[in-house]
Short mmCIF file of C-alpha atoms in Angstrom, two decimals:
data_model
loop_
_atom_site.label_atom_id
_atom_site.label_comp_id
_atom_site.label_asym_id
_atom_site.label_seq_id
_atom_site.Cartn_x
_atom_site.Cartn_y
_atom_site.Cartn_z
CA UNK A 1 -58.24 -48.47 2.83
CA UNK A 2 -59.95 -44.93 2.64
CA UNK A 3 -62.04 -44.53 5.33
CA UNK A 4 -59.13 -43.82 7.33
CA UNK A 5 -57.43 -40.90 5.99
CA UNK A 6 -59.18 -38.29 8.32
CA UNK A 7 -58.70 -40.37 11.28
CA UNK A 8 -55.18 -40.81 10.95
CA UNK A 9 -54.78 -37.23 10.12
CA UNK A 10 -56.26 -36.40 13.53
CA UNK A 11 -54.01 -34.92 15.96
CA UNK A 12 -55.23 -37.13 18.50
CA UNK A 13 -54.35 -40.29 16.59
CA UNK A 14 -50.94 -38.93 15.83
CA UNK A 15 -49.71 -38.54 18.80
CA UNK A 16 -51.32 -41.57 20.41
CA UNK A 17 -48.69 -43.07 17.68
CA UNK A 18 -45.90 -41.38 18.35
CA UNK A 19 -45.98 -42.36 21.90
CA UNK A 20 -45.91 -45.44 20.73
CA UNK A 21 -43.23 -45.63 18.42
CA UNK A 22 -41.28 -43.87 20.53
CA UNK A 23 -40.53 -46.69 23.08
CA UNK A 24 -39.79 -49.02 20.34
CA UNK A 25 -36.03 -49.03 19.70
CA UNK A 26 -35.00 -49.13 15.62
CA UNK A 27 -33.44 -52.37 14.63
CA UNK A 28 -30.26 -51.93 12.96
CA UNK A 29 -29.78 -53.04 9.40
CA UNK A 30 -33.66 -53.63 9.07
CA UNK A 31 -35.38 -52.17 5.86
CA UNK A 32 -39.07 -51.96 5.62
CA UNK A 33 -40.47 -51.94 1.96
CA UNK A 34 -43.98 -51.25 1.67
CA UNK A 35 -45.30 -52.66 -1.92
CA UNK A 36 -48.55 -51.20 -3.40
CA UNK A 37 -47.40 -53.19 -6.97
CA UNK A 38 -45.01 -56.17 -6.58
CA UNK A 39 -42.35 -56.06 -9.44
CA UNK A 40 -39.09 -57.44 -10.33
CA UNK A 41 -37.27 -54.63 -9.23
CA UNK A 42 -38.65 -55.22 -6.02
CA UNK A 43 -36.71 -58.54 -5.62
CA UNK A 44 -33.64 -57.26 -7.00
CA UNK A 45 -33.14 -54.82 -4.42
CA UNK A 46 -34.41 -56.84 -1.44
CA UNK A 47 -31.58 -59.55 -2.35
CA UNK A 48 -29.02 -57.37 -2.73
CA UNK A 49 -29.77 -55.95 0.31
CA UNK A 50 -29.83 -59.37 1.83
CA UNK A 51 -26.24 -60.50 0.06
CA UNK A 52 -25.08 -56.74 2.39
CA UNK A 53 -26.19 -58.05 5.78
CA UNK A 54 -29.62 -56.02 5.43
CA UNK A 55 -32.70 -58.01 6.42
CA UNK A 56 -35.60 -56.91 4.26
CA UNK A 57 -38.99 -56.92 5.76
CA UNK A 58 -41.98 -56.59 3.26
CA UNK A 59 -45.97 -55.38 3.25
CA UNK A 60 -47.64 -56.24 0.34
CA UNK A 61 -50.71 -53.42 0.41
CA UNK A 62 -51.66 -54.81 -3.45
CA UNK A 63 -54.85 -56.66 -3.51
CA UNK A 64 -54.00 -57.59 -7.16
CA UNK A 65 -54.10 -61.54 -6.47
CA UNK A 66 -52.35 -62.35 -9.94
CA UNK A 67 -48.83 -60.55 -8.81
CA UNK A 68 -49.40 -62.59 -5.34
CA UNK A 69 -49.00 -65.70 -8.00
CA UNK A 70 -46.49 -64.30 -9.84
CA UNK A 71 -44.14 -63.75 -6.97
CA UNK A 72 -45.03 -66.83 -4.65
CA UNK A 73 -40.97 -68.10 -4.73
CA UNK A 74 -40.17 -64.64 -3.56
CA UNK A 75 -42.84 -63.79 -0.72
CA UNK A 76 -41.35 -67.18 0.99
CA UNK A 77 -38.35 -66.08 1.06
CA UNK A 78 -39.07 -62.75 3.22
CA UNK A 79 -40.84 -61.47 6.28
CA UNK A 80 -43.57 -60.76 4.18
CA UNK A 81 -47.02 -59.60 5.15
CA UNK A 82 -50.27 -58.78 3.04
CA UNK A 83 -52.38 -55.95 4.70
CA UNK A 84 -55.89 -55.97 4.48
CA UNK A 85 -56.31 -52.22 5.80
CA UNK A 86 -54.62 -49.45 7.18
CA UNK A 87 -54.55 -50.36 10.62
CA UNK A 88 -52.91 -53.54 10.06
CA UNK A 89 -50.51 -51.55 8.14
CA UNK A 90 -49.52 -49.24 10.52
CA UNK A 91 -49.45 -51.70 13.11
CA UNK A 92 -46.81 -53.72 10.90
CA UNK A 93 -44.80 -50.46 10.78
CA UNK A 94 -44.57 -50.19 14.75
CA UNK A 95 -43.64 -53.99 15.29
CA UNK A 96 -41.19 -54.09 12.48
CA UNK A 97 -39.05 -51.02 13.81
CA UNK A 98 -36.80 -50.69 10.41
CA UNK A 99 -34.58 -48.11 9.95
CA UNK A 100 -36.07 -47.00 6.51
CA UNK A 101 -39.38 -47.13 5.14
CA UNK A 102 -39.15 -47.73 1.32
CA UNK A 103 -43.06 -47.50 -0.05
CA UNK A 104 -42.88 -48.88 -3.54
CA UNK A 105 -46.13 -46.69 -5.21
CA UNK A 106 -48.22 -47.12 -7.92
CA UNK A 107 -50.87 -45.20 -9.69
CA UNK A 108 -54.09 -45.51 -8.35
CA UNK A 109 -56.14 -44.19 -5.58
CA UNK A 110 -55.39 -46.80 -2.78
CA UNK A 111 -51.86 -46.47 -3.40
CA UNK A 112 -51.92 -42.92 -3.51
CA UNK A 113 -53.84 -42.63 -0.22
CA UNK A 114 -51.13 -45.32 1.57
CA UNK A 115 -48.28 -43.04 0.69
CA UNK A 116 -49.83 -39.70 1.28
CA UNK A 117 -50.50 -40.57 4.63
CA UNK A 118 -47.91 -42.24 5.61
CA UNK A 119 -45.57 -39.09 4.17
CA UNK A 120 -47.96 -37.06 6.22
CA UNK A 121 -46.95 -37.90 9.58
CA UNK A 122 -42.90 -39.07 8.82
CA UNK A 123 -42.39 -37.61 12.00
CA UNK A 124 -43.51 -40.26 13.92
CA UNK A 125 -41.82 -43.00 11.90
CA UNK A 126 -38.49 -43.64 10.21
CA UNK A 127 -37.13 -41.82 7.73
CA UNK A 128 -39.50 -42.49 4.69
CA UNK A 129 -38.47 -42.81 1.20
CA UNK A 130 -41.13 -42.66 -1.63
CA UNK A 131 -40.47 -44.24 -5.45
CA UNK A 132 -42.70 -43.80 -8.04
CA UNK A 133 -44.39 -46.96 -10.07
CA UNK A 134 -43.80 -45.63 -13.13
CA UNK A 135 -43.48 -41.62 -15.39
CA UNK A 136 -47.04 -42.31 -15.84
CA UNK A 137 -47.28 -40.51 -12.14
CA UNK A 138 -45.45 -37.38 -13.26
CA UNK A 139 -46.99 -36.91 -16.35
CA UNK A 140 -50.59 -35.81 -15.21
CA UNK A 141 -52.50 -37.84 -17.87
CA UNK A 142 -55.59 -38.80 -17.22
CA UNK A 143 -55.51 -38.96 -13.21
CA UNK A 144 -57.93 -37.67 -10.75
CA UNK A 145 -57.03 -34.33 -8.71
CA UNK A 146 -57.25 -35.73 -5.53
CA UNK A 147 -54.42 -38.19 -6.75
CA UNK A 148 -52.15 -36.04 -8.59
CA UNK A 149 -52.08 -33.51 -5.58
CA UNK A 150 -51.39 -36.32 -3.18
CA UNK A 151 -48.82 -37.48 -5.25
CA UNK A 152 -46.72 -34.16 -5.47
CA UNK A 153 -46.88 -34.14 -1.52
CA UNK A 154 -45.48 -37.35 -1.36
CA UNK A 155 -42.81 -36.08 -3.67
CA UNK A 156 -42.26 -32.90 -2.14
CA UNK A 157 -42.47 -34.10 1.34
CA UNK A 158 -40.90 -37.36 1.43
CA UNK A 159 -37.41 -37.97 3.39
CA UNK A 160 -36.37 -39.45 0.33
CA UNK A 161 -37.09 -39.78 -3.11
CA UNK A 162 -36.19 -43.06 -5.48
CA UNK A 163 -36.79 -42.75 -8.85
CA UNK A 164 -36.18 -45.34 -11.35
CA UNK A 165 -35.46 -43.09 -14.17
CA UNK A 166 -35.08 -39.41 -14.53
CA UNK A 167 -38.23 -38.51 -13.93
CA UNK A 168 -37.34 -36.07 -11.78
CA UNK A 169 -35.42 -33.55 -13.87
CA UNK A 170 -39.22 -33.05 -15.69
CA UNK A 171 -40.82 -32.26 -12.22
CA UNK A 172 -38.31 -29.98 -11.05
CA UNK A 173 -37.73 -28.53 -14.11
CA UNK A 174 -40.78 -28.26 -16.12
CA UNK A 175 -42.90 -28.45 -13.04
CA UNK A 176 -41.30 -26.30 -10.23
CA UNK A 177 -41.76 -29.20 -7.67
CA UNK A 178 -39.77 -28.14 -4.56
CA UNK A 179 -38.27 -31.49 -3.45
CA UNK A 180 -37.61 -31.07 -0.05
CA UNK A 181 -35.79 -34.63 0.47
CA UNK A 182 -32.68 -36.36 -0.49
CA UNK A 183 -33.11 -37.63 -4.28
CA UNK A 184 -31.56 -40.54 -5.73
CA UNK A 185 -31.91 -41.91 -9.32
CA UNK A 186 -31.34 -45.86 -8.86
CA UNK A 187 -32.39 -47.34 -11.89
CA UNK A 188 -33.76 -50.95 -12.33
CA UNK A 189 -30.10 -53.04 -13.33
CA UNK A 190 -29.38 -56.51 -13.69
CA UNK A 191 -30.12 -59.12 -11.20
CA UNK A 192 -27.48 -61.66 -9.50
CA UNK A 193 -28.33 -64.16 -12.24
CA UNK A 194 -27.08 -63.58 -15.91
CA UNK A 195 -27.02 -66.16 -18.77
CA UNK A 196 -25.44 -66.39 -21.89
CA UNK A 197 -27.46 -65.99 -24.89
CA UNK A 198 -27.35 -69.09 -27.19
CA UNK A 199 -27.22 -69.39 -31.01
CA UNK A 200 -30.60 -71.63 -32.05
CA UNK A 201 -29.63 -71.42 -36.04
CA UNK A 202 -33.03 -69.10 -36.81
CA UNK A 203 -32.89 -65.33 -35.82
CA UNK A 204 -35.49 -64.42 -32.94
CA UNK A 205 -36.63 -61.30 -31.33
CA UNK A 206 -38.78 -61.45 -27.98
CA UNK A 207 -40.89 -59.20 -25.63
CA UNK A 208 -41.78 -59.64 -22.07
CA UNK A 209 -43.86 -57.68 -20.32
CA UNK A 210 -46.99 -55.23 -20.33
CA UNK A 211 -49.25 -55.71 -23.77
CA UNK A 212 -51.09 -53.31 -25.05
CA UNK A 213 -53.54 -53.97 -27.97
CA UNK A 214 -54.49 -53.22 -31.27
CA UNK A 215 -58.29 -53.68 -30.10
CA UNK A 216 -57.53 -51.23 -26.55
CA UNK A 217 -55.58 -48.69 -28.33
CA UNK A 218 -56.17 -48.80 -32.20
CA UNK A 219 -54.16 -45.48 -33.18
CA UNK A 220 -50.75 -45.93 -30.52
CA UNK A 221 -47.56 -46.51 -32.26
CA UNK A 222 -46.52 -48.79 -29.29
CA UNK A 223 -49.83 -51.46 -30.37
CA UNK A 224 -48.18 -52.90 -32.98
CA UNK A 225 -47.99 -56.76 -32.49
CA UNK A 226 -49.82 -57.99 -34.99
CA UNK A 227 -48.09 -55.95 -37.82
CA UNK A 228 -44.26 -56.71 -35.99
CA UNK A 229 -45.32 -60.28 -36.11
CA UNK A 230 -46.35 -60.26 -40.03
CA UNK A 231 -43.02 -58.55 -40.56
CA UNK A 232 -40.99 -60.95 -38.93
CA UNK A 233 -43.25 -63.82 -41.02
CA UNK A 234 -41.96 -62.25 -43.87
CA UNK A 235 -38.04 -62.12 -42.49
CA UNK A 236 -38.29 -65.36 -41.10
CA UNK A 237 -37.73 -64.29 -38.22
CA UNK A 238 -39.67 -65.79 -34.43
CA UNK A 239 -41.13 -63.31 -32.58
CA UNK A 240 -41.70 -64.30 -29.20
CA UNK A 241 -43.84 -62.46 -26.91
CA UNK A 242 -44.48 -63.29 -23.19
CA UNK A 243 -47.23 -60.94 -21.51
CA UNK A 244 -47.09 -60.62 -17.57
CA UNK A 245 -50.64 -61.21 -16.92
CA UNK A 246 -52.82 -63.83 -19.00
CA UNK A 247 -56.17 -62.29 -20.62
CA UNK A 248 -57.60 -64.89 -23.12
CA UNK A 249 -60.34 -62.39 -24.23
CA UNK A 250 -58.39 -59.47 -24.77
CA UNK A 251 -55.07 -61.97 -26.11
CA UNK A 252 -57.38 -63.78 -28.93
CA UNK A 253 -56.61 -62.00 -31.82
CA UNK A 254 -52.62 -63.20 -31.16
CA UNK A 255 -53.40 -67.01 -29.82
CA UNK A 256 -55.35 -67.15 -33.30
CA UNK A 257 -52.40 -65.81 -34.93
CA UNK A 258 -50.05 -67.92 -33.70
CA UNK A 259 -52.05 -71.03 -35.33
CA UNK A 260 -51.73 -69.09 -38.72
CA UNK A 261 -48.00 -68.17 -38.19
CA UNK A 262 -45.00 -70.46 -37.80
CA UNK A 263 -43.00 -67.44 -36.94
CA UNK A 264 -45.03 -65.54 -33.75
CA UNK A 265 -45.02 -67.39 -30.68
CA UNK A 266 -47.30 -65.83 -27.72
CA UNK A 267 -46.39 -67.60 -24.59
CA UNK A 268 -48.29 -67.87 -20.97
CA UNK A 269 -46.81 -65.97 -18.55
CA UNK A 270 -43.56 -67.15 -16.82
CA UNK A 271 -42.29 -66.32 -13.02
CA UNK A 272 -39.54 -63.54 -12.79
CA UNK A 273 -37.03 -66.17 -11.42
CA UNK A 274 -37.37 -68.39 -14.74
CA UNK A 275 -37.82 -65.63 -17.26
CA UNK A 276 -33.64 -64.61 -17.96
CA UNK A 277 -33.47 -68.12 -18.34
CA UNK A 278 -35.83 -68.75 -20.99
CA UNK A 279 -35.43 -65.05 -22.78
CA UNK A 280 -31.47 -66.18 -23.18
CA UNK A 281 -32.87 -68.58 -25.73
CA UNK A 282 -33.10 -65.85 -28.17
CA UNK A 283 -30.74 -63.52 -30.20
CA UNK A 284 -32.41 -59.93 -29.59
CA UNK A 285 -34.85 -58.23 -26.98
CA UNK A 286 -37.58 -55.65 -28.58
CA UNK A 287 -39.66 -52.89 -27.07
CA UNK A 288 -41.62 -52.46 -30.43
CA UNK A 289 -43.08 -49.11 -31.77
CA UNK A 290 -44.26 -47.72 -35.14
CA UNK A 291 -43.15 -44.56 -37.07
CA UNK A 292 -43.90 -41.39 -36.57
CA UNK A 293 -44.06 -41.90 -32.34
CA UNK A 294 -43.74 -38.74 -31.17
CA UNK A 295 -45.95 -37.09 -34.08
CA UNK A 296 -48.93 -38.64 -32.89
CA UNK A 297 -51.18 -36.50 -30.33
CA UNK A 298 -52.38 -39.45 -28.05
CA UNK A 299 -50.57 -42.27 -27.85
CA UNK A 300 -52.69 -43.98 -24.83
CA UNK A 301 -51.71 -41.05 -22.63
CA UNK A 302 -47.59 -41.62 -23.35
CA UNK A 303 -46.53 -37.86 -24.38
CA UNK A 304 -43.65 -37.35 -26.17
CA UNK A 305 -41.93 -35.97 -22.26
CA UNK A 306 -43.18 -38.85 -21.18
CA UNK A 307 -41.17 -40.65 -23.59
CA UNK A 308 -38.10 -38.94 -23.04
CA UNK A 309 -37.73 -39.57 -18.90
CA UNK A 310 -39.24 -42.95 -18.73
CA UNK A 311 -37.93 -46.05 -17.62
CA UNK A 312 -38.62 -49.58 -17.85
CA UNK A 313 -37.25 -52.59 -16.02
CA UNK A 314 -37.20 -54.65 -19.35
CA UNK A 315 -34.58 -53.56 -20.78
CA UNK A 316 -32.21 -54.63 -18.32
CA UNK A 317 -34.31 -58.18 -18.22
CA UNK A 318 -32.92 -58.67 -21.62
CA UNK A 319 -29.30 -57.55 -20.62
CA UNK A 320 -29.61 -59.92 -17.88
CA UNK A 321 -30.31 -62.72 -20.83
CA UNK A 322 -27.85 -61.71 -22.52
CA UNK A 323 -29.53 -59.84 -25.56
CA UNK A 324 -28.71 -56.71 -27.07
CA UNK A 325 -32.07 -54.28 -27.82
CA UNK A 326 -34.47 -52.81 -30.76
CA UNK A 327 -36.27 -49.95 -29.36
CA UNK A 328 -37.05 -46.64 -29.67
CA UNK A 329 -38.64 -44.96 -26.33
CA UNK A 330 -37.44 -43.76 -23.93
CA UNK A 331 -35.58 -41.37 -25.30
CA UNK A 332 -32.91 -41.14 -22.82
CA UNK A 333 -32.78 -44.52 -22.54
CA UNK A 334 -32.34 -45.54 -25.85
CA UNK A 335 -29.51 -42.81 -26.47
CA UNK A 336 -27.83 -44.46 -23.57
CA UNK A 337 -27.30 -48.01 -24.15
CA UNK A 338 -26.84 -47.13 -27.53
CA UNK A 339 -23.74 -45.41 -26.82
CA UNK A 340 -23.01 -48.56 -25.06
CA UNK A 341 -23.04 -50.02 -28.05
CA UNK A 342 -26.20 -53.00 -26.83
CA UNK A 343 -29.00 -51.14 -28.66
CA UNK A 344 -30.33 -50.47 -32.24
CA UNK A 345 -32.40 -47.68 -32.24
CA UNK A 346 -35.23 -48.74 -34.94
CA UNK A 347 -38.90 -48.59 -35.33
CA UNK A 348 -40.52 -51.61 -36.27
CA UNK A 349 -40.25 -50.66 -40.23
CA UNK A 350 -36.30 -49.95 -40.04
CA UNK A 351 -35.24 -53.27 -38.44
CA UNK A 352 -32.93 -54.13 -40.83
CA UNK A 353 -33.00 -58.40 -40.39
CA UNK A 354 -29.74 -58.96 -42.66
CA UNK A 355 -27.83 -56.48 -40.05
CA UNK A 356 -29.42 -58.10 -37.27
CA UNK A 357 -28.00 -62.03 -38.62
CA UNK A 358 -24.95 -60.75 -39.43
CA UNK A 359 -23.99 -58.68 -36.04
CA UNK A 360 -25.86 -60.82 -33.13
CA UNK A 361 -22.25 -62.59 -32.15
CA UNK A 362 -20.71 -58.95 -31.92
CA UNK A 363 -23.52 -57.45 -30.27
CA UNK A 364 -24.37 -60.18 -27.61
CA UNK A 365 -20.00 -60.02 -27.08
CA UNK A 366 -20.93 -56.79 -26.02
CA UNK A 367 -23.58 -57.34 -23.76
CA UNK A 368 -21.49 -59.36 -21.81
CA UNK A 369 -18.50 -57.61 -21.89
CA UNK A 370 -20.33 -54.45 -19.77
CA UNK A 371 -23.47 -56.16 -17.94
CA UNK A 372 -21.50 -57.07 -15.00
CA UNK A 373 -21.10 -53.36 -14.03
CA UNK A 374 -24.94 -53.04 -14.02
CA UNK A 375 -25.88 -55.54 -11.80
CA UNK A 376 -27.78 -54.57 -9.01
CA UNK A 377 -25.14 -56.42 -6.42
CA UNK A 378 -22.65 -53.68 -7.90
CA UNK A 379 -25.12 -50.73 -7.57
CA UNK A 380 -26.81 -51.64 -4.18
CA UNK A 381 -23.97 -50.13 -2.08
CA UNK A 382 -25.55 -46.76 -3.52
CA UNK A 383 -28.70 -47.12 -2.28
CA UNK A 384 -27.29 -48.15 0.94
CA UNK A 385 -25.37 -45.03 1.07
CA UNK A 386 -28.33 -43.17 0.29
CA UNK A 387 -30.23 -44.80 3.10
CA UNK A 388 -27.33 -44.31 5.53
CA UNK A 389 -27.24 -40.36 5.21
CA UNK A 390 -31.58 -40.37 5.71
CA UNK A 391 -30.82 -42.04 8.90
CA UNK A 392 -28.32 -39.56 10.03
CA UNK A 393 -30.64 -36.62 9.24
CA UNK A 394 -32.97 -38.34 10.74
CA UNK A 395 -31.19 -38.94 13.77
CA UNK A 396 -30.24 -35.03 14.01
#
C-alpha cells in the first residue's frame, strides 16, 4: 500500500488520471465510501442512504480479516469491494464514478497514506470528504510524524470534513488548523431498528464494545472490569460485557471470573445486526470508569481534551436497545444526554444500585419517548444536504 505514494504523486501519473476520469460521466445519486475500519456507523449511514434513493458503493481497504467476519450480512448487501493495493483502489474509484467520495479513516499508517493521497490529488476526482476513526487522531498521542502531518492535510485539505463528534472545535481552536472545506458534525445516532427494553426481575448493566485490560493498562481509570464486576457481585447486580473482537489470552482473567461469579457474564462477540436485540435484554448500558479520571497523567494516551470532544458509537447502541446510560467520558457527551434526561453521570464507585431499581421504568420511558428523533433515517437528510452543496462547489 506504500510503495506507491511517490508514484502517484508524480505529475505524470496525475494527469494520465485525470484524462481518464475526465471522460467518465458521474453517476447521479451514487456515493462512494472508502472504509480503512468497517464499523457500525458505517452501515447506518449506507442504509439510510439507500432508504433516500442513494446507491452506496463500498471499498473495504482494511486487511483486518476479523471485521470482514463481523460484517459478512452487510458486505452482501452492497457493491462492495476489498482492495488489495492502491492501484486496484484507484481503479475502483474511476469505474465507480460516484458523486462523493466518503473515506472512512483510521489511525494507522496504511490508512493514513490512503487518505493523504487520495486528498492530494481531489482535483482529479469527486469531491472528497474525509472522517476521522476516532479523537485519538486529533489528539497527537503517541503517533508517528509522518502520520500526524498527513493527517492534518487530509483535514485541512479535504472537500469535506465529517466528524463524529466535536473534535473539531479542539483543532481549530486549540490547534489553529485552517480547515479549508465544508465541515459537518454528524454524529453516530440510532439505527432503523429500535427495541424495547424488557424487565427480567434482576437489575443488569452491560457493555459492548472495545476492552481494555487490567493486565494492558494497569493504572487507566477506564480498565476497571474486574473491580465493576465485584461491585455488581456485591449489588446483585449482572454485568454483562460483550467485547468486539475475541482474545482468549488477553480475556482469561474475566472467562475465569465468570466461573467464580454468578453475577459477570463475558459473552463472545455478537454481529452488529443482532446486538440491539440482545443488549434490550437488559435494564442499563455502562461505559465504566474509576475516580479521579481526569487527575490521572496517562490514562493509555486518553487526555483529559481528549475526553471532553470524544465520541463513541455505543452510546447510541444502547439508546437503540432501549437503555438509559452510566458513564462518565466524554465530557460533552455525557452533559448532553444527561440533560436529556437518559444518562447518570457516575463513576463506577457512585452507582447508586437502589436508584438504579427504583428509576429503570422512568428512565427507559424516557429513552423511548426521544430516540426516535436520533435515528439516523431522521438525520441522514443532513448529510445529504451536506453532500449536495460539495457537489455544487465542485461543479463551479
Amino acid at each position: 500500500w506504500y510503495s506507491d505514494e511517490k508514484e502517484f504523486e508524480a505529475l505524470e501519473t496525475v494527469s494520465k488520471l485525470k484524462e481518464i476520469i475526465e471522460k467518465k460521466e458521474k453517476i447521479r445519486n451514487r456515493i462512494l465510501f472508502v472504509v480503512c475500519l468497517m464499523s457500525p456507523r458505517v452501515i447506518k449511514i449506507a442504509h439510510a442512504l439507500q432508504n433516500n434513493g442513494y446507491e452506496v458503493c463500498i471499498i473495504s481497504c482494511t486487511d483486518k480479516q476479523t471485521e470482514d467476519i463481523r460484517y459478512r450480512h452487510f458486505f452482501k448487501q452492497y457493491n462492495c469491494y476489498k482492495c488489495e493495493c492502491f492501484e486496484e483502489l484507484i481503479y475502483r474509484i474511476i469505474v465507480c464514478r460516484a458523486e462523493i467520495i466518503h473515506i472512512f479513516s483510521e489511525y494507522d499508517k496504511m490508512s493514513t497514506s490512503i487518505a493523504y493521497n487520495l486528498i492530494l490529488c481531489k482535483e482529479i476526482f469527486s469531491p472528497v470528504v474525509f472522517e476521522q476513526y476516532d479523537i485519538a487522531n486529533g489528539m497527537y498521542y503517541d503517533m508517528s510524524r509522518d502520520i500526524l502531518e498527513k493527517e492534518q492535510y487530509c483535514l485541512e485539505n479535504a472537500s469535506g470534513v465529517c466528524c463524529r463528534g466535536n473534535e473539531i472545535d479542539y483543532l481549530i481552536n486549540e490547534k489553529n488548523f485552517n480547515i479549508k472545506g465544508k465541515v459537518i458534525k454528524f454524529f453516530d445516532y440510532i439505527g432503523d431498528e429500535v427495541f424495547a427494553g424488557k424487565d427480567q426481575g434482576e437489575l443488569s448493566l452491560c457493555y459492548a464494545g472495545g476492552i481494555t485490560t487490567e493486565k494492558e493498562w494497569p493504572d487507566a481509570s477506564f480498565a476497571c472490569w474486574i473491580e465493576l464486576a465485584n461491585i455488581c457481585e456485591k449489588n446483585k447486580c449482572h454485568l454483562h460485557v460483550y467485547p468486539d473482537l475475541w482474545n482468549e489470552e488477553s480475556f482469561i482473567d474475566y472467562i475465569q471470573m465468570e466461573n467464580e461469579n454468578s453475577y459477570f457474564h463475558f459473552h463472545k462477540p455478537v454481529s452488529y445486526c443482532e446486538l440491539t436485540k440482545e443488549l434490550s435484554l437488559y435494564d442499563y448500558g455502562i461505559v465504566p470508569t474509576k475516580k479521579g479520571f481526569f487527575d490521572k497523567k496517562d490514562n493509555g494516551g486518553l487526555s483529559h481534551q481528549k475526553m471532553i470532544y470524544a465520541a463513541t458509537n455505543k452510546i447510541y447502541d444502547d439508546l437503540a436497545a432501549g437503555l438509559p446510560i452510566i458513564f462518565s467520558y466524554p465530557t460533552l457527551s455525557v452533559k448532553y444526554f444527561e440533560s436529556k434526561g437518559v444518562a447518570l453521570n457516575w463513576t463506577i464507585e457512585e452507582i447508586d444500585f437502589e436508584q438504579l431499581r427504583k428509576r429503570k421504568r422512568e428512565l427507559k420511558k424516557r429513552v423511548k419517548d426521544i430516540r426516535k428523533k436520533w435515528q439516523m433515517k431522521h438525520k441522514i437528510i443532513e448529510l445529504i444536504r451536506f453532500y449536495d452543496e460539495l457537489n455544487i462547489r465542485g461543479q463551479e
